[in-house]
mmCIF file of C-alpha atoms in Angstrom:
data_model
loop_
_atom_site.group_PDB
_atom_site.id
_atom_site.type_symbol
_atom_site.label_atom_id
_atom_site.label_comp_id
_atom_site.label_asym_id
_atom_site.label_seq_id
_atom_site.Cartn_x
_atom_site.Cartn_y
_atom_site.Cartn_z
ATOM 1 C CA UNK A 298 -57.035 37.608 50.205
ATOM 2 C CA UNK A 299 -53.235 37.697 49.869
ATOM 3 C CA UNK A 300 -51.479 34.543 48.780
ATOM 4 C CA UNK A 301 -49.234 34.637 51.855
ATOM 5 C CA UNK A 302 -52.302 33.955 53.962
ATOM 6 C CA UNK A 303 -52.611 30.468 52.543
ATOM 7 C CA UNK A 304 -49.282 29.330 53.979
ATOM 8 C CA UNK A 305 -50.937 29.253 57.391
ATOM 9 C CA UNK A 306 -53.099 26.374 56.161
ATOM 10 C CA UNK A 307 -49.990 24.180 56.146
ATOM 11 C CA UNK A 308 -48.880 25.284 59.616
ATOM 12 C CA UNK A 309 -52.319 24.697 61.114
ATOM 13 C CA UNK A 310 -52.515 21.176 59.721
ATOM 14 C CA UNK A 311 -48.971 20.152 60.691
ATOM 15 C CA UNK A 312 -49.482 21.407 64.236
ATOM 16 C CA UNK A 313 -52.518 19.235 64.876
ATOM 17 C CA UNK A 314 -50.004 16.570 65.849
ATOM 18 C CA UNK A 315 -47.270 16.560 68.498
ATOM 19 C CA UNK A 316 -45.302 13.366 67.757
ATOM 20 C CA UNK A 317 -42.919 13.695 70.692
ATOM 21 C CA UNK A 318 -45.837 13.945 73.096
ATOM 22 C CA UNK A 319 -47.859 11.280 71.278
ATOM 23 C CA UNK A 320 -50.733 13.754 70.842
ATOM 24 C CA UNK A 321 -53.023 14.026 67.829
ATOM 25 C CA UNK A 322 -55.887 16.524 67.653
ATOM 26 C CA UNK A 323 -56.995 15.356 64.223
ATOM 27 C CA UNK A 324 -59.371 12.634 65.377
ATOM 28 C CA UNK A 325 -62.783 13.622 63.977
ATOM 29 C CA UNK A 326 -64.506 15.261 61.044
ATOM 30 C CA UNK A 327 -65.236 18.262 63.284
ATOM 31 C CA UNK A 328 -61.496 18.695 63.830
ATOM 32 C CA UNK A 329 -61.005 18.624 60.065
ATOM 33 C CA UNK A 330 -63.681 21.263 59.545
ATOM 34 C CA UNK A 331 -62.124 23.563 62.137
ATOM 35 C CA UNK A 332 -58.954 23.726 60.048
ATOM 36 C CA UNK A 333 -60.805 25.567 57.281
ATOM 37 C CA UNK A 334 -61.449 28.518 59.567
ATOM 38 C CA UNK A 335 -63.827 31.010 57.988
ATOM 39 C CA UNK A 336 -64.146 28.967 54.782
ATOM 40 C CA UNK A 337 -67.401 27.332 55.889
ATOM 41 C CA UNK A 338 -68.395 26.213 52.413
ATOM 42 C CA UNK A 339 -65.218 24.166 51.996
ATOM 43 C CA UNK A 340 -65.512 22.797 55.520
ATOM 44 C CA UNK A 341 -68.965 21.421 54.800
ATOM 45 C CA UNK A 342 -67.467 19.094 52.174
ATOM 46 C CA UNK A 343 -65.507 17.213 54.837
ATOM 47 C CA UNK A 344 -66.559 13.675 55.736
ATOM 48 C CA UNK A 345 -65.242 11.030 58.104
ATOM 49 C CA UNK A 346 -63.061 9.679 55.290
ATOM 50 C CA UNK A 347 -61.148 12.960 55.227
ATOM 51 C CA UNK A 348 -59.703 12.347 58.687
ATOM 52 C CA UNK A 349 -57.362 9.653 57.365
ATOM 53 C CA UNK A 350 -56.632 11.593 54.179
ATOM 54 C CA UNK A 351 -55.789 14.757 56.127
ATOM 55 C CA UNK A 352 -53.365 12.806 58.296
ATOM 56 C CA UNK A 353 -51.563 11.539 55.203
ATOM 57 C CA UNK A 354 -51.196 15.079 53.827
ATOM 58 C CA UNK A 355 -50.091 16.280 57.250
ATOM 59 C CA UNK A 356 -47.213 13.791 57.284
ATOM 60 C CA UNK A 357 -46.062 15.006 53.868
ATOM 61 C CA UNK A 358 -46.227 18.667 54.885
ATOM 62 C CA UNK A 359 -44.298 17.953 58.087
ATOM 63 C CA UNK A 360 -41.636 16.266 55.966
ATOM 64 C CA UNK A 361 -41.236 19.548 54.056
ATOM 65 C CA UNK A 362 -40.679 21.450 57.307
ATOM 66 C CA UNK A 363 -38.291 18.773 58.598
ATOM 67 C CA UNK A 364 -36.203 18.932 55.438
ATOM 68 C CA UNK A 365 -36.104 22.733 55.538
ATOM 69 C CA UNK A 366 -35.268 22.762 59.246
ATOM 70 C CA UNK A 367 -32.486 20.254 58.607
ATOM 71 C CA UNK A 368 -30.948 22.439 55.908
ATOM 72 C CA UNK A 369 -31.847 20.183 52.966
ATOM 73 C CA UNK A 370 -33.352 22.789 50.636
ATOM 74 C CA UNK A 371 -33.511 20.516 47.597
ATOM 75 C CA UNK A 372 -35.449 17.826 49.450
ATOM 76 C CA UNK A 373 -37.860 20.393 50.885
ATOM 77 C CA UNK A 374 -38.575 21.767 47.424
ATOM 78 C CA UNK A 375 -38.922 18.307 45.875
ATOM 79 C CA UNK A 376 -41.419 17.238 48.545
ATOM 80 C CA UNK A 377 -43.414 20.420 48.107
ATOM 81 C CA UNK A 378 -43.399 20.134 44.324
ATOM 82 C CA UNK A 379 -44.799 16.635 44.682
ATOM 83 C CA UNK A 380 -47.754 18.032 46.628
ATOM 84 C CA UNK A 381 -48.254 20.842 44.102
ATOM 85 C CA UNK A 382 -48.431 18.372 41.237
ATOM 86 C CA UNK A 383 -50.878 16.126 43.039
ATOM 87 C CA UNK A 384 -53.099 18.938 44.314
ATOM 88 C CA UNK A 385 -53.191 21.752 41.708
ATOM 89 C CA UNK A 386 -54.979 25.096 42.036
ATOM 90 C CA UNK A 387 -55.929 27.920 39.687
ATOM 91 C CA UNK A 388 -54.964 31.490 40.656
ATOM 92 C CA UNK A 389 -57.661 34.044 39.907
ATOM 93 C CA UNK A 390 -58.118 37.784 40.371
ATOM 94 C CA UNK A 391 -60.947 38.406 42.807
ATOM 95 C CA UNK A 392 -62.730 41.380 44.329
ATOM 96 C CA UNK A 393 -65.285 39.618 46.501
ATOM 97 C CA UNK A 394 -67.467 42.725 46.260
ATOM 98 C CA UNK A 395 -64.994 44.566 48.518
ATOM 99 C CA UNK A 396 -64.628 48.229 47.633
ATOM 100 C CA UNK A 397 -61.838 50.648 48.426
ATOM 101 C CA UNK A 398 -62.235 54.281 49.506
ATOM 102 C CA UNK A 399 -62.980 55.307 45.909
ATOM 103 C CA UNK A 400 -65.644 52.652 45.480
ATOM 104 C CA UNK A 401 -63.484 50.493 43.213
ATOM 105 C CA UNK A 402 -63.097 46.730 43.711
ATOM 106 C CA UNK A 403 -60.228 45.747 45.968
ATOM 107 C CA UNK A 404 -58.625 43.412 43.450
ATOM 108 C CA UNK A 405 -56.324 40.706 44.794
ATOM 109 C CA UNK A 406 -55.108 37.204 43.953
ATOM 110 C CA UNK A 407 -57.216 34.286 45.086
ATOM 111 C CA UNK A 408 -56.548 30.546 44.830
ATOM 112 C CA UNK A 409 -59.380 28.459 43.408
ATOM 113 C CA UNK A 410 -59.186 24.740 44.006
ATOM 114 C CA UNK A 411 -60.883 21.966 42.064
ATOM 115 C CA UNK A 412 -61.242 19.331 44.766
ATOM 116 C CA UNK A 413 -62.617 15.842 44.500
ATOM 117 C CA UNK A 414 -62.905 15.935 48.292
ATOM 118 C CA UNK A 415 -62.206 18.258 51.229
ATOM 119 C CA UNK A 416 -58.663 16.952 51.660
ATOM 120 C CA UNK A 417 -57.715 17.705 48.066
ATOM 121 C CA UNK A 418 -59.030 21.248 48.381
ATOM 122 C CA UNK A 419 -57.219 21.941 51.634
ATOM 123 C CA UNK A 420 -53.977 20.312 50.485
ATOM 124 C CA UNK A 421 -53.953 22.341 47.271
ATOM 125 C CA UNK A 422 -54.274 25.644 49.122
ATOM 126 C CA UNK A 423 -51.802 24.662 51.863
ATOM 127 C CA UNK A 424 -49.153 23.517 49.391
ATOM 128 C CA UNK A 425 -49.508 26.582 47.164
ATOM 129 C CA UNK A 426 -49.419 28.949 50.132
ATOM 130 C CA UNK A 427 -46.294 27.266 51.465
ATOM 131 C CA UNK A 428 -44.713 27.428 48.016
ATOM 132 C CA UNK A 429 -45.308 31.186 47.804
ATOM 133 C CA UNK A 430 -43.803 31.658 51.258
ATOM 134 C CA UNK A 431 -40.780 29.516 50.418
ATOM 135 C CA UNK A 432 -40.021 31.265 47.140
ATOM 136 C CA UNK A 433 -40.649 34.739 48.575
ATOM 137 C CA UNK A 434 -38.668 34.434 51.806
ATOM 138 C CA UNK A 435 -36.410 31.391 51.456
ATOM 139 C CA UNK A 436 -36.421 27.756 52.524
ATOM 140 C CA UNK A 437 -34.755 28.639 55.820
ATOM 141 C CA UNK A 438 -37.920 30.518 56.806
ATOM 142 C CA UNK A 439 -39.676 27.186 57.359
ATOM 143 C CA UNK A 440 -38.835 25.927 60.818
ATOM 144 C CA UNK A 441 -39.643 23.546 63.641
ATOM 145 C CA UNK A 442 -39.766 24.770 67.216
ATOM 146 C CA UNK A 443 -36.509 24.220 69.125
ATOM 147 C CA UNK A 444 -38.274 24.015 72.493
ATOM 148 C CA UNK A 445 -38.218 20.248 72.930
ATOM 149 C CA UNK A 446 -40.394 18.298 72.887
ATOM 150 C CA UNK A 447 -42.659 20.753 71.005
ATOM 151 C CA UNK A 448 -41.401 20.648 67.384
ATOM 152 C CA UNK A 449 -44.399 22.594 66.082
ATOM 153 C CA UNK A 450 -44.009 24.104 62.626
ATOM 154 C CA UNK A 451 -43.718 27.849 62.116
ATOM 155 C CA UNK A 452 -43.030 30.373 59.373
ATOM 156 C CA UNK A 453 -40.280 32.846 60.178
ATOM 157 C CA UNK A 454 -41.264 36.375 59.165
ATOM 158 C CA UNK A 455 -38.728 38.151 61.378
ATOM 159 C CA UNK A 456 -36.565 40.794 59.723
ATOM 160 C CA UNK A 457 -33.291 39.155 60.776
ATOM 161 C CA UNK A 458 -34.246 35.486 60.292
ATOM 162 C CA UNK A 459 -33.866 34.884 64.017
ATOM 163 C CA UNK A 460 -37.026 32.983 64.923
ATOM 164 C CA UNK A 461 -36.430 29.641 66.654
ATOM 165 C CA UNK A 462 -39.695 28.913 68.436
ATOM 166 C CA UNK A 463 -43.305 28.474 67.382
ATOM 167 C CA UNK A 464 -44.709 30.786 70.082
ATOM 168 C CA UNK A 465 -43.793 33.185 72.866
ATOM 169 C CA UNK A 466 -44.749 30.472 75.344
ATOM 170 C CA UNK A 467 -42.173 28.054 73.944
ATOM 171 C CA UNK A 468 -39.550 30.796 73.750
ATOM 172 C CA UNK A 469 -40.110 31.661 77.408
ATOM 173 C CA UNK A 470 -39.989 28.019 78.467
ATOM 174 C CA UNK A 471 -36.741 27.459 76.558
ATOM 175 C CA UNK A 472 -35.154 30.602 78.024
ATOM 176 C CA UNK A 473 -36.127 29.590 81.560
ATOM 177 C CA UNK A 474 -34.729 26.088 80.992
ATOM 178 C CA UNK A 475 -31.477 27.540 79.633
ATOM 179 C CA UNK A 476 -31.197 29.921 82.599
ATOM 180 C CA UNK A 477 -31.697 27.103 85.092
ATOM 181 C CA UNK A 478 -29.140 24.976 83.279
ATOM 182 C CA UNK A 479 -26.592 27.813 83.477
ATOM 183 C CA UNK A 480 -27.251 28.291 87.190
ATOM 184 C CA UNK A 481 -26.812 24.569 87.850
ATOM 185 C CA UNK A 482 -23.520 24.612 85.937
ATOM 186 C CA UNK A 483 -22.320 27.647 87.882
ATOM 187 C CA UNK A 484 -23.214 25.952 91.167
ATOM 188 C CA UNK A 485 -21.434 22.761 90.153
ATOM 189 C CA UNK A 486 -18.322 24.684 89.122
ATOM 190 C CA UNK A 487 -18.337 26.666 92.349
ATOM 191 C CA UNK A 488 -18.636 23.437 94.330
ATOM 192 C CA UNK A 489 -15.783 21.827 92.415
ATOM 193 C CA UNK A 490 -13.647 24.942 92.878
ATOM 194 C CA UNK A 491 -14.327 24.865 96.602
ATOM 195 C CA UNK A 492 -13.359 21.227 96.829
ATOM 196 C CA UNK A 493 -10.149 21.848 94.901
ATOM 197 C CA UNK A 494 -9.264 24.720 97.198
ATOM 198 C CA UNK A 495 -9.793 22.559 100.268
ATOM 199 C CA UNK A 496 -7.624 19.800 98.824
ATOM 200 C CA UNK A 497 -4.859 22.255 98.037
ATOM 201 C CA UNK A 498 -4.626 23.602 101.622
ATOM 202 C CA UNK A 499 -1.320 22.545 103.261
ATOM 203 C CA UNK A 500 -1.629 20.374 106.292
ATOM 204 C CA UNK A 501 -1.102 22.244 109.597
ATOM 205 C CA UNK A 502 1.855 20.727 111.463
ATOM 206 C CA UNK A 503 1.064 19.482 114.909
ATOM 207 C CA UNK A 504 2.724 21.310 117.865
ATOM 208 C CA UNK A 505 4.862 19.099 120.092
ATOM 209 C CA UNK A 506 5.050 19.910 123.726
#
């Protein structure tokens, strides 16, 4: 498993909440377990107590994205370093019994956590994955969706650093909203121009008989 994969752990957790819409999907231990995806063994460690702990980690991860999105690179790094110190991991070379075409192990880097609970394990992997993404691609690759009121987190992997939205759906919605706003402005300007033209017309003198 490539280390870049782990950065998605952070995105998945942050996006369980939509503050602007007052929505929170992280309300049960089942919701916590779903975040682990295919890592069923780690998910089984989750208990009801992890719901509150996950929310606390989520707030700290969102703060990293907010700092990065706001252009404060130093703050983003400081916040992420704080998570890395609190939730450490050990990188290991792993093969997972996967063989390549020649029958040799498909060696790759794997992050091994040493959790006291499910939250610690998840936070360690999420923070390390985000750190690898940040140092590999840059702080400006961590963003928050510009399609208000969404503000979901995303990782920009575009070649020209042009991503602004968390999904195609949000991009489409924002483009439609921008188009409608332009059309309204054009209509308003045309109306104002018409009124100005009418005002500027000279009065027609009356004909005396």
